[in-house]
Coordinates of C-alpha atoms in Angstrom, one line a residue:
X22 CA 12.5 25.0 -4.4
X23 CA 11.2 28.6 -5.0
X24 CA 11.8 28.2 -8.6
X25 CA 9.9 25.0 -8.8
X26 CA 7.0 26.3 -6.8
X27 CA 6.7 29.5 -9.2
X28 CA 7.1 27.2 -12.2
X29 CA 4.1 25.1 -11.0
X30 CA 1.9 28.0 -10.3
X31 CA 2.7 29.8 -13.5
X32 CA 1.9 26.8 -15.5
X33 CA -1.3 26.1 -13.7
X34 CA -2.8 29.7 -13.3
X35 CA -4.1 30.2 -17.0
X36 CA -5.9 26.8 -17.0
X37 CA -7.5 27.3 -13.7
X38 CA -9.4 30.4 -14.8
X39 CA -10.9 28.4 -17.5
X40 CA -11.6 25.4 -15.6
X41 CA -13.2 26.7 -12.2
X42 CA -16.2 28.6 -11.6
X43 CA -15.2 32.3 -10.9
X44 CA -16.7 32.1 -7.3
X45 CA -14.5 29.1 -6.5
X46 CA -11.3 30.2 -5.1
X47 CA -8.2 28.9 -7.1
X48 CA -6.4 28.8 -3.8
X49 CA -8.6 26.1 -2.4
X50 CA -7.2 23.6 -5.1
X51 CA -3.7 24.5 -4.6
X52 CA -3.9 24.3 -0.8
X53 CA -5.8 21.0 -0.9
X54 CA -3.1 19.1 -2.7
X55 CA 0.0 21.0 -1.5
X56 CA 0.7 18.5 1.3
X57 CA 1.2 15.7 -1.0
X58 CA 2.4 17.5 -4.2
X59 CA 4.9 20.1 -2.7
X60 CA 7.4 19.2 0.1
X61 CA 7.4 21.6 3.1
X62 CA 10.7 23.1 4.4
X63 CA 10.0 21.9 7.9
X64 CA 9.2 18.2 7.9
X65 CA 7.0 17.2 10.8
X66 CA 6.3 13.3 11.2
X67 CA 4.1 13.4 14.2
X68 CA 2.2 16.4 12.9
X69 CA 1.4 14.7 9.6
X70 CA 0.9 11.3 11.3
X71 CA -1.9 12.8 13.4
X72 CA -3.5 14.3 10.2
X73 CA -3.3 10.8 8.7
X74 CA -5.0 9.3 11.5
X75 CA -2.7 8.1 14.1
X76 CA -2.4 9.1 17.7
X77 CA 1.2 9.6 17.5
X78 CA 4.7 8.9 15.7
X79 CA 7.3 8.6 18.4
X80 CA 10.9 7.3 19.1
X81 CA 12.6 5.3 21.8
X82 CA 15.2 7.0 23.8
X83 CA 18.0 6.0 26.2
X84 CA 19.4 8.1 28.9
X85 CA 22.9 8.9 27.7
X86 CA 21.4 10.7 24.6
X87 CA 19.8 13.2 26.8
X88 CA 23.2 15.1 27.0
X89 CA 23.7 15.1 23.3
X90 CA 22.7 18.6 22.1
X91 CA 22.4 17.6 18.5
X92 CA 20.1 14.8 19.2
X93 CA 18.0 16.6 21.6
X94 CA 17.4 19.2 18.9
X95 CA 15.9 16.7 16.8
X96 CA 14.1 14.8 19.6
X97 CA 12.5 18.0 20.7
X98 CA 12.1 19.5 17.3
X99 CA 8.4 21.0 16.8
X100 CA 6.2 18.3 15.4
X101 CA 8.7 15.6 14.7
X102 CA 8.0 13.1 17.4
X103 CA 4.8 13.0 19.6
X104 CA 5.7 10.0 21.8
X105 CA 8.8 8.9 23.7
X106 CA 9.5 5.2 24.9
X107 CA 12.3 4.6 27.4
X108 CA 14.6 1.9 26.0
X109 CA 16.0 0.6 29.3
X110 CA 15.1 3.0 32.2
X111 CA 11.9 1.1 33.3
X112 CA 13.3 -2.2 32.8
X113 CA 13.5 -4.6 35.9
X114 CA 17.3 -4.3 36.4
X115 CA 17.2 -0.5 36.1
X116 CA 14.2 -0.1 38.6
X117 CA 14.6 -2.8 41.2
X118 CA 18.3 -4.0 41.2
X119 CA 18.0 -4.7 44.9
X120 CA 14.8 -6.5 45.9
X121 CA 12.3 -4.0 47.4
X122 CA 14.5 -0.9 46.6
X123 CA 13.1 1.0 43.9
X124 CA 15.1 3.7 41.8
X125 CA 13.4 5.8 39.1
X126 CA 15.8 8.6 38.5
X127 CA 16.6 7.6 35.0
X128 CA 13.0 6.7 34.0
X129 CA 12.0 10.2 35.4
X130 CA 14.4 11.9 33.2
X131 CA 12.9 10.6 30.1
X132 CA 9.3 11.1 31.5
X133 CA 10.3 14.7 32.3
X134 CA 11.8 15.1 28.7
X135 CA 8.5 14.0 27.3
X136 CA 6.5 16.5 29.6
X137 CA 8.8 19.4 28.8
X138 CA 9.5 19.0 25.1
X139 CA 10.1 22.0 23.2
X140 CA 7.7 20.9 20.4
X141 CA 4.9 20.1 22.9
X142 CA 4.2 17.7 25.6
X143 CA 4.7 14.1 24.2
X144 CA 3.0 10.9 25.0
X145 CA 4.9 8.4 27.2
X146 CA 5.0 4.7 26.2
X147 CA 6.1 2.9 29.2
X148 CA 8.4 -0.1 28.7
X149 CA 8.6 -2.8 30.1
X150 CA 7.3 -4.4 33.3
X151 CA 8.1 -8.3 32.8
X152 CA 10.7 -9.6 30.3
X153 CA 12.7 -12.6 30.3
X154 CA 16.0 -10.6 29.9
X155 CA 17.1 -7.4 31.8
X156 CA 16.5 -9.0 35.1
X157 CA 18.5 -8.5 38.3
X158 CA 20.3 -11.3 39.6
X159 CA 18.1 -11.9 42.6
X160 CA 15.3 -12.7 40.1
X161 CA 17.4 -15.1 38.0
X162 CA 16.9 -18.0 40.4
X163 CA 14.1 -20.7 41.3
X164 CA 11.1 -19.5 43.2
X165 CA 7.9 -21.3 44.3
X166 CA 4.7 -20.2 42.7
X167 CA 3.7 -18.1 45.8
X168 CA 6.9 -16.4 46.0
X169 CA 7.0 -15.4 42.3
X170 CA 3.4 -14.0 42.6
X171 CA 4.7 -11.7 45.6
X172 CA 7.7 -10.8 43.5
X173 CA 5.5 -9.9 40.5
X174 CA 2.9 -8.1 42.4
X175 CA 5.4 -5.8 44.3
X176 CA 7.4 -5.0 41.2
X177 CA 4.4 -4.3 38.9
X178 CA 2.5 -2.2 41.5
X179 CA 5.4 -0.1 42.4
X180 CA 6.2 0.8 38.7
X181 CA 2.5 1.2 37.7
X182 CA 1.7 3.4 40.8
X183 CA 4.8 5.6 40.4
X184 CA 4.1 6.3 36.9
X185 CA 0.2 6.4 37.3
X186 CA -1.3 9.2 35.2
X187 CA 2.0 9.6 33.1
X188 CA 2.0 6.4 30.8
X189 CA -0.5 6.2 27.8
X190 CA 0.4 2.6 27.7
X191 CA 2.6 0.0 29.4
X192 CA 4.4 -3.0 27.7
X193 CA 3.3 -5.3 30.5
X194 CA 4.8 -8.5 29.2
X195 CA 7.5 -8.5 26.6
X196 CA 8.7 -11.3 24.4
X197 CA 7.2 -14.3 26.3
X198 CA 7.2 -16.7 23.1
X199 CA 10.2 -17.4 21.1
X200 CA 10.7 -17.8 17.4
X201 CA 9.6 -21.3 17.5
X202 CA 6.3 -20.6 19.1
X203 CA 7.5 -22.0 22.5
X204 CA 7.3 -20.2 25.9
X205 CA 10.7 -18.8 27.1
X206 CA 11.9 -20.8 30.1
X207 CA 12.1 -17.3 32.3
X208 CA 12.1 -17.6 36.2
X209 CA 8.5 -16.3 35.8
X210 CA 7.5 -19.1 33.6
X211 CA 9.2 -21.8 35.5
X212 CA 7.6 -20.7 38.7
X213 CA 4.0 -20.1 37.4
X214 CA 3.8 -21.4 33.7
X215 CA 1.4 -19.2 31.5
X216 CA -0.3 -17.9 34.5
X217 CA 2.4 -15.4 35.0
X218 CA 1.1 -13.6 32.2
X219 CA -2.5 -13.4 33.3
X220 CA -1.2 -12.5 36.7
X221 CA 1.0 -9.7 35.5
X222 CA -1.9 -8.1 33.4
X223 CA -4.5 -8.5 36.3
X224 CA -2.0 -6.8 38.8
X225 CA -1.2 -3.9 36.2
X226 CA -4.9 -3.3 35.6
X227 CA -5.6 -2.8 39.3
X228 CA -2.4 -0.6 39.8
X229 CA -3.2 1.8 37.0
X230 CA -6.6 1.4 35.5
X231 CA -6.2 4.3 33.1
X232 CA -3.1 3.0 31.2
X233 CA -3.5 0.8 28.1
X234 CA -1.9 -2.6 28.6
X235 CA 0.1 -4.4 25.9
X236 CA 1.6 -7.4 25.0
X237 CA 4.9 -6.7 23.0
X238 CA 6.8 -9.0 20.9
X239 CA 8.8 -9.4 17.5
X240 CA 8.2 -11.4 14.7
X241 CA 4.4 -11.2 14.8
X242 CA 4.1 -9.1 11.3
X243 CA 4.0 -12.4 9.3
X244 CA 4.4 -16.3 9.6
X245 CA 7.4 -15.9 7.2
X246 CA 9.3 -14.1 10.0
X247 CA 9.6 -17.2 12.4
X248 CA 10.3 -21.0 11.7
X249 CA 7.4 -22.0 14.3
X250 CA 3.9 -21.0 14.7
X251 CA 4.5 -18.0 16.8
X252 CA 1.6 -15.9 15.8
X253 CA -1.0 -18.7 16.3
X254 CA 0.6 -19.4 19.8
X255 CA 0.6 -15.9 20.7
X256 CA -3.1 -15.4 19.7
X257 CA -4.1 -18.4 21.7
X258 CA -2.1 -17.0 24.6
X259 CA -4.0 -13.8 24.6
X260 CA -7.4 -15.4 24.4
X261 CA -6.4 -17.6 27.4
X262 CA -5.2 -14.6 29.3
X263 CA -8.4 -12.5 28.6
X264 CA -10.7 -15.6 29.3
X265 CA -8.9 -15.9 32.7
X266 CA -9.8 -12.1 33.4
X267 CA -6.6 -10.6 32.3
X268 CA -7.1 -7.0 30.9
X269 CA -5.0 -6.8 27.5
X270 CA -5.8 -3.7 25.4
X271 CA -3.2 -3.8 22.8
X272 CA -0.5 -5.8 20.9
X273 CA 2.8 -4.2 20.1
X274 CA 4.4 -5.3 16.8
X275 CA 8.1 -4.5 17.4
X276 CA 9.0 -4.7 13.7
X277 CA 13.0 -5.3 14.1
X278 CA 13.2 -6.1 10.2
X279 CA 15.8 -6.6 7.7
X280 CA 15.8 -4.9 4.2
X281 CA 14.4 -7.0 1.4
X282 CA 12.8 -9.3 3.8
X283 CA 9.8 -7.2 5.0
X284 CA 6.5 -9.0 4.6
X285 CA 4.2 -7.5 1.9
X286 CA 2.0 -4.6 3.2
X287 CA -1.2 -6.6 2.7
X288 CA 0.3 -9.4 4.7
X289 CA 1.0 -7.1 7.6
X290 CA -2.6 -5.9 7.6
X291 CA -3.8 -9.3 7.6
X292 CA -1.8 -10.3 10.7
X293 CA -2.8 -7.2 12.5
X294 CA -6.5 -7.8 11.9
X295 CA -6.2 -11.3 13.2
X296 CA -5.0 -9.7 16.5
X297 CA -7.6 -7.1 16.6
X298 CA -10.1 -9.8 16.6
X299 CA -8.8 -10.4 20.3
X300 CA -7.7 -6.8 21.6
X301 CA -8.7 -3.4 20.9
X302 CA -5.8 -1.9 19.3
X303 CA -2.4 -2.6 17.9
X304 CA 0.8 -0.4 17.3
X305 CA 4.2 -0.5 15.9
X306 CA 6.4 -0.2 18.9
X307 CA 10.1 -0.7 18.1
X308 CA 10.4 0.0 14.3
X309 CA 13.8 -0.4 12.4
X310 CA 14.8 -1.9 9.3
X311 CA 18.6 -3.0 8.9
X312 CA 20.8 -4.0 6.1
X313 CA 21.9 -7.6 6.3
X314 CA 24.5 -7.8 5.6
X315 CA 25.8 -4.2 5.8
X316 CA 27.7 -3.0 2.8
X317 CA 30.1 -0.2 3.1
X318 CA 29.9 2.4 1.9
X319 CA 26.1 2.7 1.5
X320 CA 24.8 3.2 -1.8
X321 CA 21.6 5.1 -3.0
X322 CA 20.0 1.7 -4.0
X323 CA 20.4 0.3 -0.5
X324 CA 18.5 3.6 0.9
X325 CA 15.8 3.3 -1.6
X326 CA 15.3 -0.4 -0.8
X327 CA 15.0 0.4 2.9
X328 CA 12.7 3.4 2.2
X329 CA 10.3 0.9 0.4
X330 CA 10.3 -1.4 3.4
X331 CA 9.6 1.5 5.8
X332 CA 6.7 2.4 3.6
X333 CA 5.4 -1.2 3.6
X334 CA 5.2 -1.3 7.5
X335 CA 4.1 2.2 8.2
X336 CA 1.6 1.9 5.3
X337 CA 0.2 -1.3 6.7
X338 CA -0.6 0.6 9.9
X339 CA -2.6 3.3 8.0
X340 CA -4.4 0.5 5.9
X341 CA -5.8 -1.1 9.0
X342 CA -7.4 2.1 10.1
X343 CA -8.9 2.8 6.7
X344 CA -10.2 -0.7 6.6
X345 CA -11.7 -0.3 10.1
X346 CA -13.0 3.3 9.3
X347 CA -11.2 4.3 12.7
X348 CA -8.0 4.2 14.8
X349 CA -7.1 0.7 15.4
X350 CA -3.5 0.9 14.6
X351 CA -2.7 3.9 16.9
X352 CA 0.8 4.7 16.5
X353 CA 4.4 4.2 15.2
X354 CA 7.5 4.1 17.4
X355 CA 11.1 4.1 16.0
X356 CA 13.4 2.2 18.0
X357 CA 15.6 5.3 18.1
X358 CA 15.8 7.5 15.1
X359 CA 19.6 7.7 14.4
X360 CA 22.1 5.3 13.4
X361 CA 24.4 7.0 15.7
X362 CA 22.6 5.2 18.6
X363 CA 21.1 2.1 17.1
X364 CA 21.3 -1.3 18.8
X365 CA 22.1 -3.2 15.9
X366 CA 26.0 -2.9 15.3
X367 CA 26.7 -3.7 19.1
X368 CA 24.7 -7.0 19.0
X369 CA 24.9 -7.9 15.1
X370 CA 28.3 -6.3 14.0
X371 CA 27.7 -7.6 10.4
X372 CA 24.4 -5.6 10.1
X373 CA 23.2 -2.0 10.6
X374 CA 22.1 1.5 9.3
X375 CA 18.7 0.5 10.5
X376 CA 17.2 3.9 11.4
X377 CA 15.6 6.9 9.4
X378 CA 18.4 9.3 10.3
X379 CA 22.0 8.3 9.5
X380 CA 24.9 8.8 12.0
X381 CA 25.3 12.5 11.2
X382 CA 21.5 13.1 11.8
X383 CA 20.8 13.4 7.9
X384 CA 17.3 12.2 7.0
X385 CA 17.4 9.2 4.6
X386 CA 14.9 8.3 1.9
X387 CA 12.9 6.3 4.4
X388 CA 12.1 9.6 6.2
X389 CA 10.8 11.1 3.0
X390 CA 8.9 8.0 2.1
X391 CA 7.0 8.0 5.6
X392 CA 6.5 11.8 5.7
X393 CA 5.0 11.9 2.2
X394 CA 2.7 8.6 3.0
X395 CA 1.4 10.7 5.8
X396 CA 0.7 13.8 3.8
X397 CA -1.0 11.6 1.0
X398 CA -3.5 10.1 3.6
X399 CA -3.8 13.4 5.3
X400 CA -4.8 15.0 1.9
X401 CA -7.2 12.2 1.2
X402 CA -8.9 12.5 4.5
X403 CA -9.3 16.3 3.7
X404 CA -10.6 15.6 0.4
X405 CA -13.1 13.1 1.9
X406 CA -14.4 15.7 4.3
X407 CA -14.9 18.0 1.3
X408 CA -16.8 15.3 -0.4
X409 CA -14.0 14.6 -3.0
X410 CA -13.2 11.0 -2.8
X411 CA -11.0 10.8 -5.6
X412 CA -9.5 12.7 -8.5
X413 CA -10.2 11.6 -12.1
X414 CA -7.1 11.7 -14.2
X415 CA -6.3 10.6 -17.8
X416 CA -5.6 6.9 -16.8
X417 CA -8.2 6.3 -14.0
X418 CA -8.6 7.5 -10.5
X419 CA -6.0 9.0 -8.4
X420 CA -7.2 8.3 -4.7
X421 CA -5.6 9.1 -1.3
X422 CA -4.0 5.6 -1.5
X423 CA -2.3 6.4 -4.8
X424 CA 1.2 6.9 -3.4
X425 CA 3.6 5.4 -6.0
X426 CA 4.3 9.0 -7.4
X427 CA 5.0 10.8 -4.0
X428 CA 6.3 7.7 -1.6
X429 CA 10.1 8.3 -2.1
X430 CA 10.0 11.8 -3.2
X431 CA 12.6 13.9 -1.0
X432 CA 12.9 17.6 -1.1
X433 CA 14.0 17.8 -4.5
X434 CA 11.4 16.3 -6.6
X435 CA 9.9 12.9 -7.5
X436 CA 12.2 9.8 -7.7
X437 CA 13.7 9.2 -11.2
X438 CA 12.4 12.4 -12.5
X439 CA 14.1 15.8 -13.5
X440 CA 12.8 19.0 -11.9
X441 CA 10.9 19.6 -15.2
X442 CA 9.2 16.3 -15.3
X443 CA 8.2 16.8 -11.7
X444 CA 6.8 20.2 -12.4
X445 CA 4.7 18.6 -15.2
X446 CA 3.5 15.7 -13.0
X447 CA 2.4 18.1 -10.5
X448 CA 0.7 20.3 -13.1
X449 CA -1.1 17.4 -14.6
X450 CA -2.4 16.1 -11.3
X451 CA -3.6 19.6 -10.5
X452 CA -5.5 20.1 -13.7
X453 CA -7.1 16.7 -13.2
X454 CA -8.3 17.9 -9.9
X455 CA -9.6 21.1 -11.4
X456 CA -11.6 19.2 -14.0
X457 CA -13.1 17.0 -11.1
X458 CA -14.0 20.1 -9.2
X459 CA -15.4 21.7 -12.4
X460 CA -17.6 18.7 -13.3
X461 CA -19.1 18.3 -9.8
X462 CA -19.7 22.0 -8.9
X463 CA -23.2 23.1 -8.6
X464 CA -24.7 25.0 -11.5
X465 CA -24.3 28.9 -10.8
X466 CA -22.0 28.1 -7.9

């Protein structure tokens, strides 16, 4: 790395003195483009996600992991994750297994971890109030509408009030509609029909008016992911809930996806925009992209394909914000960050390796794809603030969205290029930048 950096600087320095006005510091150009062109030793996903315009980059966590020292060193590493989501600790069976008896010890452990993070206090995304699974046995029975309203009210009020002020957002209702666009026959739906969703959001809004309230589901990213009209039915449901007085701030796109079957980035953007016509914000809430079927041993080609797919999903979130000129896709949450604790193998034994870190906590190409995408967006924002919207090169314009050269780069250089070729690529881009600055500099500056 030191040799590569030294070579780049040595190659560029003679040209910069000719191309730039003497009063313009050479270091400004080098520093402006360092985030996208030179990988840093300490990679920090949340730090660069925020510089790229997101509110957070986070991960979900379950309680057994809190006792794994190696896991915790990554979880609380400086700048890697800025948000935590409890995977199970806030679900109904964990918090009210016996009717009217509430236990929050496991949820508190994760909330306290977020509060006391070595890398700084982390946002807490709370998950989930009402779900058709994870129910205690006493809920799995037949109730009248009035009885179910009382059950929902007691559960939601106790959850929301106990964690009031600690949750940035709540997934109020989770997965109410199946792949075919049909409402799941949960005990809540059987007792109240669609009204259980409106009732849940109204109750949550009264109990914690400061939290963002989300509907959270999978297969919302594209019509291609479900055999039925799930997206249109979900949009219609949200419009109905809001028309009936329910407060729904956001929609969570779970994004449990398969390598090679991830929708195109523009397609995900289009779907997110449809939901933003109904709600204020969206987020990627449970991201993992699994190999299906899983081939052992893994190959570099498998990891690179996975990296491209991670780039499509995270890039869509960034593109949405650019299209709106503000933060509308607010953040990204991984559904745990290491294959060691992925949910996939236990539920789908023929699939797996869905996370950005492997079983041994080694970062995969997907990690570098996402990190370098954040850096590219962050550098683009910095250039826009400085009045430099693009960089003219020999073949057109290199803008903040021209990510092909950096998207899959790991710590050793650009993909498919040797170290010398990588050096020359960086040199060429920096020289193009210098020419741009020279041509736009004020006379006598």
